[in-house]
Amino acid sequence: LLALADRAELVGFCDVRPEAVEARQREWSAPGFTAVEPMLDALRPDALCVFLPHDVHLACVAAAVERATPVFLEKPLAATMS
C-alpha cells in the first residue's frame, strides 16, 4: 500500500474504540467511524483495506461485498481451511 500512497487517499477509517476514532480523526484529517457498515454507506469508498485480526475479517469483508466495494485483505479470511 505504501507504493500506492501517491495515488491513494484515505477517505475514512473505522475503529471500535471511540477514543481511538477521536484521536485519529485529528491526526489523519479523515472521518472516523466505530462500525464498518455506516462508514461504507456514508463514504462509498472505491475500496476497503482491512487491517484486523483474522477472527474479525469476515464481518468487514461481507459488509463490503454486500455493497460491491472491492476489498484489499492481506491476511487469510479464516484461521483454518474449514
PDB file of N, CA and C in Angstrom:
ATOM      1  N   LEU A   1       0.804  -1.196   0.000  1.00  0.00           N
ATOM      2  CA  LEU A   1       0.000   0.000   0.000  1.00  0.00           C
ATOM      3  C   LEU A   1       0.848   1.262   0.000  1.00  0.00           C
ATOM      4  N   LEU A   2       1.988   1.208   0.636  1.00  0.00           N
ATOM      5  CA  LEU A   2       2.844   2.388   0.650  1.00  0.00           C
ATOM      6  C   LEU A   2       3.270   2.784  -0.758  1.00  0.00           C
ATOM      7  N   ALA A   3       3.417   1.813  -1.632  1.00  0.00           N
ATOM      8  CA  ALA A   3       3.792   2.101  -3.010  1.00  0.00           C
ATOM      9  C   ALA A   3       2.696   2.881  -3.730  1.00  0.00           C
ATOM     10  N   LEU A   4       1.473   2.780  -3.257  1.00  0.00           N
ATOM     11  CA  LEU A   4       0.349   3.482  -3.878  1.00  0.00           C
ATOM     12  C   LEU A   4       0.021   4.809  -3.202  1.00  0.00           C
ATOM     13  N   ALA A   5       0.795   5.196  -2.219  1.00  0.00           N
ATOM     14  CA  ALA A   5       0.474   6.377  -1.406  1.00  0.00           C
ATOM     15  C   ALA A   5       0.281   7.637  -2.237  1.00  0.00           C
ATOM     16  N   ASP A   6       1.010   7.775  -3.319  1.00  0.00           N
ATOM     17  CA  ASP A   6       0.863   8.977  -4.130  1.00  0.00           C
ATOM     18  C   ASP A   6      -0.382   8.927  -5.019  1.00  0.00           C
ATOM     19  N   ARG A   7      -1.031   7.762  -5.106  1.00  0.00           N
ATOM     20  CA  ARG A   7      -2.233   7.615  -5.935  1.00  0.00           C
ATOM     21  C   ARG A   7      -3.469   7.242  -5.115  1.00  0.00           C
ATOM     22  N   ALA A   8      -3.331   7.175  -3.809  1.00  0.00           N
ATOM     23  CA  ALA A   8      -4.447   6.783  -2.948  1.00  0.00           C
ATOM     24  C   ALA A   8      -4.744   7.890  -1.942  1.00  0.00           C
ATOM     25  N   GLU A   9      -5.972   7.883  -1.461  1.00  0.00           N
ATOM     26  CA  GLU A   9      -6.394   8.876  -0.483  1.00  0.00           C
ATOM     27  C   GLU A   9      -7.170   8.171   0.627  1.00  0.00           C
ATOM     28  N   LEU A  10      -6.830   8.466   1.851  1.00  0.00           N
ATOM     29  CA  LEU A  10      -7.580   7.950   2.993  1.00  0.00           C
ATOM     30  C   LEU A  10      -8.846   8.784   3.116  1.00  0.00           C
ATOM     31  N   VAL A  11      -9.998   8.171   2.838  1.00  0.00           N
ATOM     32  CA  VAL A  11     -11.263   8.912   2.893  1.00  0.00           C
ATOM     33  C   VAL A  11     -11.997   8.684   4.201  1.00  0.00           C
ATOM     34  N   GLY A  12     -11.559   7.698   4.983  1.00  0.00           N
ATOM     35  CA  GLY A  12     -12.167   7.412   6.264  1.00  0.00           C
ATOM     36  C   GLY A  12     -11.572   6.158   6.866  1.00  0.00           C
ATOM     37  N   PHE A  13     -11.930   5.894   8.110  1.00  0.00           N
ATOM     38  CA  PHE A  13     -11.404   4.723   8.807  1.00  0.00           C
ATOM     39  C   PHE A  13     -12.387   4.305   9.883  1.00  0.00           C
ATOM     40  N   CYS A  14     -12.165   3.114  10.395  1.00  0.00           N
ATOM     41  CA  CYS A  14     -13.058   2.559  11.404  1.00  0.00           C
ATOM     42  C   CYS A  14     -12.234   1.943  12.532  1.00  0.00           C
ATOM     43  N   ASP A  15     -12.676   2.158  13.757  1.00  0.00           N
ATOM     44  CA  ASP A  15     -12.070   1.546  14.943  1.00  0.00           C
ATOM     45  C   ASP A  15     -13.191   1.387  15.959  1.00  0.00           C
ATOM     46  N   VAL A  16     -13.284   0.246  16.603  1.00  0.00           N
ATOM     47  CA  VAL A  16     -14.369   0.021  17.565  1.00  0.00           C
ATOM     48  C   VAL A  16     -14.192   0.839  18.845  1.00  0.00           C
ATOM     49  N   ARG A  17     -13.015   1.413  19.019  1.00  0.00           N
ATOM     50  CA  ARG A  17     -12.740   2.202  20.224  1.00  0.00           C
ATOM     51  C   ARG A  17     -12.997   3.693  19.935  1.00  0.00           C
ATOM     52  N   PRO A  18     -14.052   4.264  20.509  1.00  0.00           N
ATOM     53  CA  PRO A  18     -14.377   5.671  20.240  1.00  0.00           C
ATOM     54  C   PRO A  18     -13.223   6.634  20.530  1.00  0.00           C
ATOM     55  N   GLU A  19     -12.457   6.363  21.573  1.00  0.00           N
ATOM     56  CA  GLU A  19     -11.330   7.250  21.904  1.00  0.00           C
ATOM     57  C   GLU A  19     -10.255   7.212  20.824  1.00  0.00           C
ATOM     58  N   ALA A  20     -10.070   6.063  20.201  1.00  0.00           N
ATOM     59  CA  ALA A  20      -9.102   5.951  19.102  1.00  0.00           C
ATOM     60  C   ALA A  20      -9.609   6.691  17.871  1.00  0.00           C
ATOM     61  N   VAL A  21     -10.905   6.586  17.606  1.00  0.00           N
ATOM     62  CA  VAL A  21     -11.501   7.306  16.469  1.00  0.00           C
ATOM     63  C   VAL A  21     -11.280   8.801  16.647  1.00  0.00           C
ATOM     64  N   GLU A  22     -11.571   9.299  17.830  1.00  0.00           N
ATOM     65  CA  GLU A  22     -11.419  10.729  18.098  1.00  0.00           C
ATOM     66  C   GLU A  22      -9.975  11.186  17.901  1.00  0.00           C
ATOM     67  N   ALA A  23      -9.039  10.425  18.426  1.00  0.00           N
ATOM     68  CA  ALA A  23      -7.624  10.789  18.298  1.00  0.00           C
ATOM     69  C   ALA A  23      -7.154  10.732  16.849  1.00  0.00           C
ATOM     70  N   ARG A  24      -7.534   9.691  16.131  1.00  0.00           N
ATOM     71  CA  ARG A  24      -7.074   9.526  14.739  1.00  0.00           C
ATOM     72  C   ARG A  24      -7.718  10.530  13.790  1.00  0.00           C
ATOM     73  N   GLN A  25      -8.957  10.931  14.071  1.00  0.00           N
ATOM     74  CA  GLN A  25      -9.593  11.936  13.213  1.00  0.00           C
ATOM     75  C   GLN A  25      -8.765  13.213  13.196  1.00  0.00           C
ATOM     76  N   ARG A  26      -8.264  13.604  14.331  1.00  0.00           N
ATOM     77  CA  ARG A  26      -7.419  14.814  14.396  1.00  0.00           C
ATOM     78  C   ARG A  26      -6.092  14.574  13.696  1.00  0.00           C
ATOM     79  N   GLU A  27      -5.500  13.410  13.925  1.00  0.00           N
ATOM     80  CA  GLU A  27      -4.185  13.102  13.367  1.00  0.00           C
ATOM     81  C   GLU A  27      -4.231  12.920  11.849  1.00  0.00           C
ATOM     82  N   TRP A  28      -5.253  12.245  11.351  1.00  0.00           N
ATOM     83  CA  TRP A  28      -5.306  11.880   9.939  1.00  0.00           C
ATOM     84  C   TRP A  28      -6.192  12.797   9.103  1.00  0.00           C
ATOM     85  N   SER A  29      -6.917  13.696   9.710  1.00  0.00           N
ATOM     86  CA  SER A  29      -7.833  14.597   8.995  1.00  0.00           C
ATOM     87  C   SER A  29      -8.790  13.816   8.083  1.00  0.00           C
ATOM     88  N   ALA A  30      -9.333  12.746   8.621  1.00  0.00           N
ATOM     89  CA  ALA A  30     -10.285  11.902   7.885  1.00  0.00           C
ATOM     90  C   ALA A  30     -11.407  11.521   8.852  1.00  0.00           C
ATOM     91  N   PRO A  31     -12.615  11.332   8.338  1.00  0.00           N
ATOM     92  CA  PRO A  31     -13.714  10.949   9.230  1.00  0.00           C
ATOM     93  C   PRO A  31     -13.533   9.534   9.764  1.00  0.00           C
ATOM     94  N   GLY A  32     -13.868   9.361  11.028  1.00  0.00           N
ATOM     95  CA  GLY A  32     -13.761   8.055  11.653  1.00  0.00           C
ATOM     96  C   GLY A  32     -15.117   7.526  12.080  1.00  0.00           C
ATOM     97  N   PHE A  33     -15.218   6.208  12.136  1.00  0.00           N
ATOM     98  CA  PHE A  33     -16.459   5.528  12.476  1.00  0.00           C
ATOM     99  C   PHE A  33     -16.136   4.407  13.458  1.00  0.00           C
ATOM    100  N   THR A  34     -17.142   3.995  14.229  1.00  0.00           N
ATOM    101  CA  THR A  34     -16.943   2.874  15.150  1.00  0.00           C
ATOM    102  C   THR A  34     -17.549   1.583  14.616  1.00  0.00           C
ATOM    103  N   ALA A  35     -18.100   1.615  13.411  1.00  0.00           N
ATOM    104  CA  ALA A  35     -18.640   0.414  12.760  1.00  0.00           C
ATOM    105  C   ALA A  35     -18.425   0.557  11.256  1.00  0.00           C
ATOM    106  N   VAL A  36     -18.155  -0.550  10.602  1.00  0.00           N
ATOM    107  CA  VAL A  36     -17.807  -0.514   9.187  1.00  0.00           C
ATOM    108  C   VAL A  36     -18.999  -0.211   8.281  1.00  0.00           C
ATOM    109  N   GLU A  37     -20.172  -0.712   8.618  1.00  0.00           N
ATOM    110  CA  GLU A  37     -21.333  -0.511   7.751  1.00  0.00           C
ATOM    111  C   GLU A  37     -21.679   0.962   7.568  1.00  0.00           C
ATOM    112  N   PRO A  38     -21.790   1.749   8.656  1.00  0.00           N
ATOM    113  CA  PRO A  38     -22.070   3.177   8.471  1.00  0.00           C
ATOM    114  C   PRO A  38     -20.964   3.891   7.698  1.00  0.00           C
ATOM    115  N   MET A  39     -19.726   3.459   7.901  1.00  0.00           N
ATOM    116  CA  MET A  39     -18.621   4.070   7.166  1.00  0.00           C
ATOM    117  C   MET A  39     -18.770   3.819   5.667  1.00  0.00           C
ATOM    118  N   LEU A  40     -19.024   2.576   5.296  1.00  0.00           N
ATOM    119  CA  LEU A  40     -19.180   2.246   3.878  1.00  0.00           C
ATOM    120  C   LEU A  40     -20.380   2.974   3.267  1.00  0.00           C
ATOM    121  N   ASP A  41     -21.475   3.052   4.003  1.00  0.00           N
ATOM    122  CA  ASP A  41     -22.674   3.711   3.497  1.00  0.00           C
ATOM    123  C   ASP A  41     -22.467   5.216   3.332  1.00  0.00           C
ATOM    124  N   ALA A  42     -21.780   5.828   4.276  1.00  0.00           N
ATOM    125  CA  ALA A  42     -21.581   7.279   4.231  1.00  0.00           C
ATOM    126  C   ALA A  42     -20.534   7.691   3.204  1.00  0.00           C
ATOM    127  N   LEU A  43     -19.459   6.933   3.111  1.00  0.00           N
ATOM    128  CA  LEU A  43     -18.330   7.350   2.276  1.00  0.00           C
ATOM    129  C   LEU A  43     -18.320   6.737   0.884  1.00  0.00           C
ATOM    130  N   ARG A  44     -18.923   5.570   0.735  1.00  0.00           N
ATOM    131  CA  ARG A  44     -18.899   4.848  -0.540  1.00  0.00           C
ATOM    132  C   ARG A  44     -17.492   4.862  -1.159  1.00  0.00           C
ATOM    133  N   PRO A  45     -16.519   4.290  -0.435  1.00  0.00           N
ATOM    134  CA  PRO A  45     -15.134   4.332  -0.920  1.00  0.00           C
ATOM    135  C   PRO A  45     -14.918   3.467  -2.161  1.00  0.00           C
ATOM    136  N   ASP A  46     -13.855   3.761  -2.886  1.00  0.00           N
ATOM    137  CA  ASP A  46     -13.504   2.967  -4.063  1.00  0.00           C
ATOM    138  C   ASP A  46     -13.046   1.575  -3.666  1.00  0.00           C
ATOM    139  N   ALA A  47     -12.509   1.432  -2.442  1.00  0.00           N
ATOM    140  CA  ALA A  47     -12.028   0.134  -1.946  1.00  0.00           C
ATOM    141  C   ALA A  47     -11.949   0.189  -0.428  1.00  0.00           C
ATOM    142  N   LEU A  48     -11.930  -0.990   0.180  1.00  0.00           N
ATOM    143  CA  LEU A  48     -11.787  -1.115   1.622  1.00  0.00           C
ATOM    144  C   LEU A  48     -10.527  -1.908   1.909  1.00  0.00           C
ATOM    145  N   CYS A  49      -9.639  -1.345   2.701  1.00  0.00           N
ATOM    146  CA  CYS A  49      -8.434  -2.062   3.157  1.00  0.00           C
ATOM    147  C   CYS A  49      -8.719  -2.565   4.567  1.00  0.00           C
ATOM    148  N   VAL A  50      -8.584  -3.863   4.762  1.00  0.00           N
ATOM    149  CA  VAL A  50      -8.886  -4.482   6.053  1.00  0.00           C
ATOM    150  C   VAL A  50      -7.583  -4.844   6.750  1.00  0.00           C
ATOM    151  N   PHE A  51      -7.356  -4.226   7.903  1.00  0.00           N
ATOM    152  CA  PHE A  51      -6.178  -4.492   8.725  1.00  0.00           C
ATOM    153  C   PHE A  51      -6.675  -4.870  10.120  1.00  0.00           C
ATOM    154  N   LEU A  52      -7.074  -6.114  10.265  1.00  0.00           N
ATOM    155  CA  LEU A  52      -7.683  -6.601  11.502  1.00  0.00           C
ATOM    156  C   LEU A  52      -7.193  -8.002  11.823  1.00  0.00           C
ATOM    157  N   PRO A  53      -7.375  -8.440  13.076  1.00  0.00           N
ATOM    158  CA  PRO A  53      -7.098  -9.843  13.388  1.00  0.00           C
ATOM    159  C   PRO A  53      -7.994 -10.743  12.535  1.00  0.00           C
ATOM    160  N   HIS A  54      -7.503 -11.914  12.197  1.00  0.00           N
ATOM    161  CA  HIS A  54      -8.208 -12.814  11.280  1.00  0.00           C
ATOM    162  C   HIS A  54      -9.613 -13.170  11.729  1.00  0.00           C
ATOM    163  N   ASP A  55      -9.865 -13.218  13.033  1.00  0.00           N
ATOM    164  CA  ASP A  55     -11.172 -13.670  13.509  1.00  0.00           C
ATOM    165  C   ASP A  55     -12.283 -12.636  13.326  1.00  0.00           C
ATOM    166  N   VAL A  56     -11.951 -11.428  12.911  1.00  0.00           N
ATOM    167  CA  VAL A  56     -12.997 -10.421  12.671  1.00  0.00           C
ATOM    168  C   VAL A  56     -13.016  -9.933  11.219  1.00  0.00           C
ATOM    169  N   HIS A  57     -12.253 -10.580  10.347  1.00  0.00           N
ATOM    170  CA  HIS A  57     -12.252 -10.210   8.930  1.00  0.00           C
ATOM    171  C   HIS A  57     -13.604 -10.375   8.268  1.00  0.00           C
ATOM    172  N   LEU A  58     -14.242 -11.503   8.514  1.00  0.00           N
ATOM    173  CA  LEU A  58     -15.430 -11.868   7.755  1.00  0.00           C
ATOM    174  C   LEU A  58     -16.519 -10.797   7.790  1.00  0.00           C
ATOM    175  N   ALA A  59     -16.815 -10.251   8.937  1.00  0.00           N
ATOM    176  CA  ALA A  59     -17.889  -9.257   9.038  1.00  0.00           C
ATOM    177  C   ALA A  59     -17.584  -8.021   8.189  1.00  0.00           C
ATOM    178  N   CYS A  60     -16.350  -7.560   8.229  1.00  0.00           N
ATOM    179  CA  CYS A  60     -15.977  -6.378   7.442  1.00  0.00           C
ATOM    180  C   CYS A  60     -15.970  -6.676   5.955  1.00  0.00           C
ATOM    181  N   VAL A  61     -15.417  -7.805   5.595  1.00  0.00           N
ATOM    182  CA  VAL A  61     -15.377  -8.185   4.178  1.00  0.00           C
ATOM    183  C   VAL A  61     -16.797  -8.391   3.652  1.00  0.00           C
ATOM    184  N   ALA A  62     -17.645  -9.049   4.419  1.00  0.00           N
ATOM    185  CA  ALA A  62     -19.034  -9.282   3.998  1.00  0.00           C
ATOM    186  C   ALA A  62     -19.769  -7.958   3.807  1.00  0.00           C
ATOM    187  N   ALA A  63     -19.556  -7.004   4.705  1.00  0.00           N
ATOM    188  CA  ALA A  63     -20.207  -5.697   4.572  1.00  0.00           C
ATOM    189  C   ALA A  63     -19.774  -5.009   3.283  1.00  0.00           C
ATOM    190  N   ALA A  64     -18.498  -5.110   2.954  1.00  0.00           N
ATOM    191  CA  ALA A  64     -18.004  -4.504   1.722  1.00  0.00           C
ATOM    192  C   ALA A  64     -18.556  -5.220   0.494  1.00  0.00           C
ATOM    193  N   VAL A  65     -18.555  -6.538   0.515  1.00  0.00           N
ATOM    194  CA  VAL A  65     -19.054  -7.319  -0.625  1.00  0.00           C
ATOM    195  C   VAL A  65     -20.533  -7.031  -0.855  1.00  0.00           C
ATOM    196  N   GLU A  66     -21.309  -6.929   0.208  1.00  0.00           N
ATOM    197  CA  GLU A  66     -22.737  -6.614   0.083  1.00  0.00           C
ATOM    198  C   GLU A  66     -22.963  -5.278  -0.615  1.00  0.00           C
ATOM    199  N   ARG A  67     -21.978  -4.384  -0.514  1.00  0.00           N
ATOM    200  CA  ARG A  67     -22.082  -3.053  -1.115  1.00  0.00           C
ATOM    201  C   ARG A  67     -21.275  -2.932  -2.409  1.00  0.00           C
ATOM    202  N   ALA A  68     -20.791  -4.064  -2.902  1.00  0.00           N
ATOM    203  CA  ALA A  68     -19.986  -4.103  -4.128  1.00  0.00           C
ATOM    204  C   ALA A  68     -18.732  -3.234  -4.035  1.00  0.00           C
ATOM    205  N   THR A  69     -18.155  -3.183  -2.842  1.00  0.00           N
ATOM    206  CA  THR A  69     -16.921  -2.437  -2.613  1.00  0.00           C
ATOM    207  C   THR A  69     -15.745  -3.400  -2.676  1.00  0.00           C
ATOM    208  N   PRO A  70     -14.782  -3.163  -3.557  1.00  0.00           N
ATOM    209  CA  PRO A  70     -13.603  -4.034  -3.602  1.00  0.00           C
ATOM    210  C   PRO A  70     -12.869  -4.033  -2.258  1.00  0.00           C
ATOM    211  N   VAL A  71     -12.249  -5.173  -1.933  1.00  0.00           N
ATOM    212  CA  VAL A  71     -11.580  -5.344  -0.640  1.00  0.00           C
ATOM    213  C   VAL A  71     -10.126  -5.721  -0.842  1.00  0.00           C
ATOM    214  N   PHE A  72      -9.237  -5.067  -0.085  1.00  0.00           N
ATOM    215  CA  PHE A  72      -7.837  -5.447  -0.018  1.00  0.00           C
ATOM    216  C   PHE A  72      -7.629  -6.077   1.348  1.00  0.00           C
ATOM    217  N   LEU A  73      -7.229  -7.344   1.358  1.00  0.00           N
ATOM    218  CA  LEU A  73      -7.076  -8.099   2.598  1.00  0.00           C
ATOM    219  C   LEU A  73      -5.748  -8.838   2.556  1.00  0.00           C
ATOM    220  N   GLU A  74      -4.848  -8.497   3.474  1.00  0.00           N
ATOM    221  CA  GLU A  74      -3.519  -9.094   3.457  1.00  0.00           C
ATOM    222  C   GLU A  74      -3.436 -10.458   4.137  1.00  0.00           C
ATOM    223  N   LYS A  75      -4.340 -10.732   5.042  1.00  0.00           N
ATOM    224  CA  LYS A  75      -4.271 -11.965   5.820  1.00  0.00           C
ATOM    225  C   LYS A  75      -5.318 -12.958   5.327  1.00  0.00           C
ATOM    226  N   PRO A  76      -5.239 -14.204   5.765  1.00  0.00           N
ATOM    227  CA  PRO A  76      -6.264 -15.183   5.380  1.00  0.00           C
ATOM    228  C   PRO A  76      -7.640 -14.775   5.906  1.00  0.00           C
ATOM    229  N   LEU A  77      -8.683 -15.228   5.226  1.00  0.00           N
ATOM    230  CA  LEU A  77     -10.043 -14.941   5.684  1.00  0.00           C
ATOM    231  C   LEU A  77     -10.413 -15.662   6.965  1.00  0.00           C
ATOM    232  N   ALA A  78      -9.702 -16.755   7.275  1.00  0.00           N
ATOM    233  CA  ALA A  78     -10.004 -17.537   8.466  1.00  0.00           C
ATOM    234  C   ALA A  78      -8.723 -18.173   9.007  1.00  0.00           C
ATOM    235  N   ALA A  79      -8.797 -18.642  10.235  1.00  0.00           N
ATOM    236  CA  ALA A  79      -7.647 -19.262  10.876  1.00  0.00           C
ATOM    237  C   ALA A  79      -7.387 -20.673  10.368  1.00  0.00           C
ATOM    238  N   THR A  80      -8.442 -21.337   9.846  1.00  0.00           N
ATOM    239  CA  THR A  80      -8.316 -22.698   9.318  1.00  0.00           C
ATOM    240  C   THR A  80      -8.973 -22.787   7.958  1.00  0.00           C
ATOM    241  N   MET A  81      -8.776 -23.897   7.277  1.00  0.00           N
ATOM    242  CA  MET A  81      -9.372 -24.100   5.951  1.00  0.00           C
ATOM    243  C   MET A  81     -10.828 -24.565   6.050  1.00  0.00           C
ATOM    244  N   SER A  82     -11.283 -24.967   7.226  1.00  0.00           N
ATOM    245  CA  SER A  82     -12.663 -25.458   7.344  1.00  0.00           C
ATOM    246  C   SER A  82     -13.604 -24.394   7.858  1.00  0.00           C
TER     247      SER A  82
END
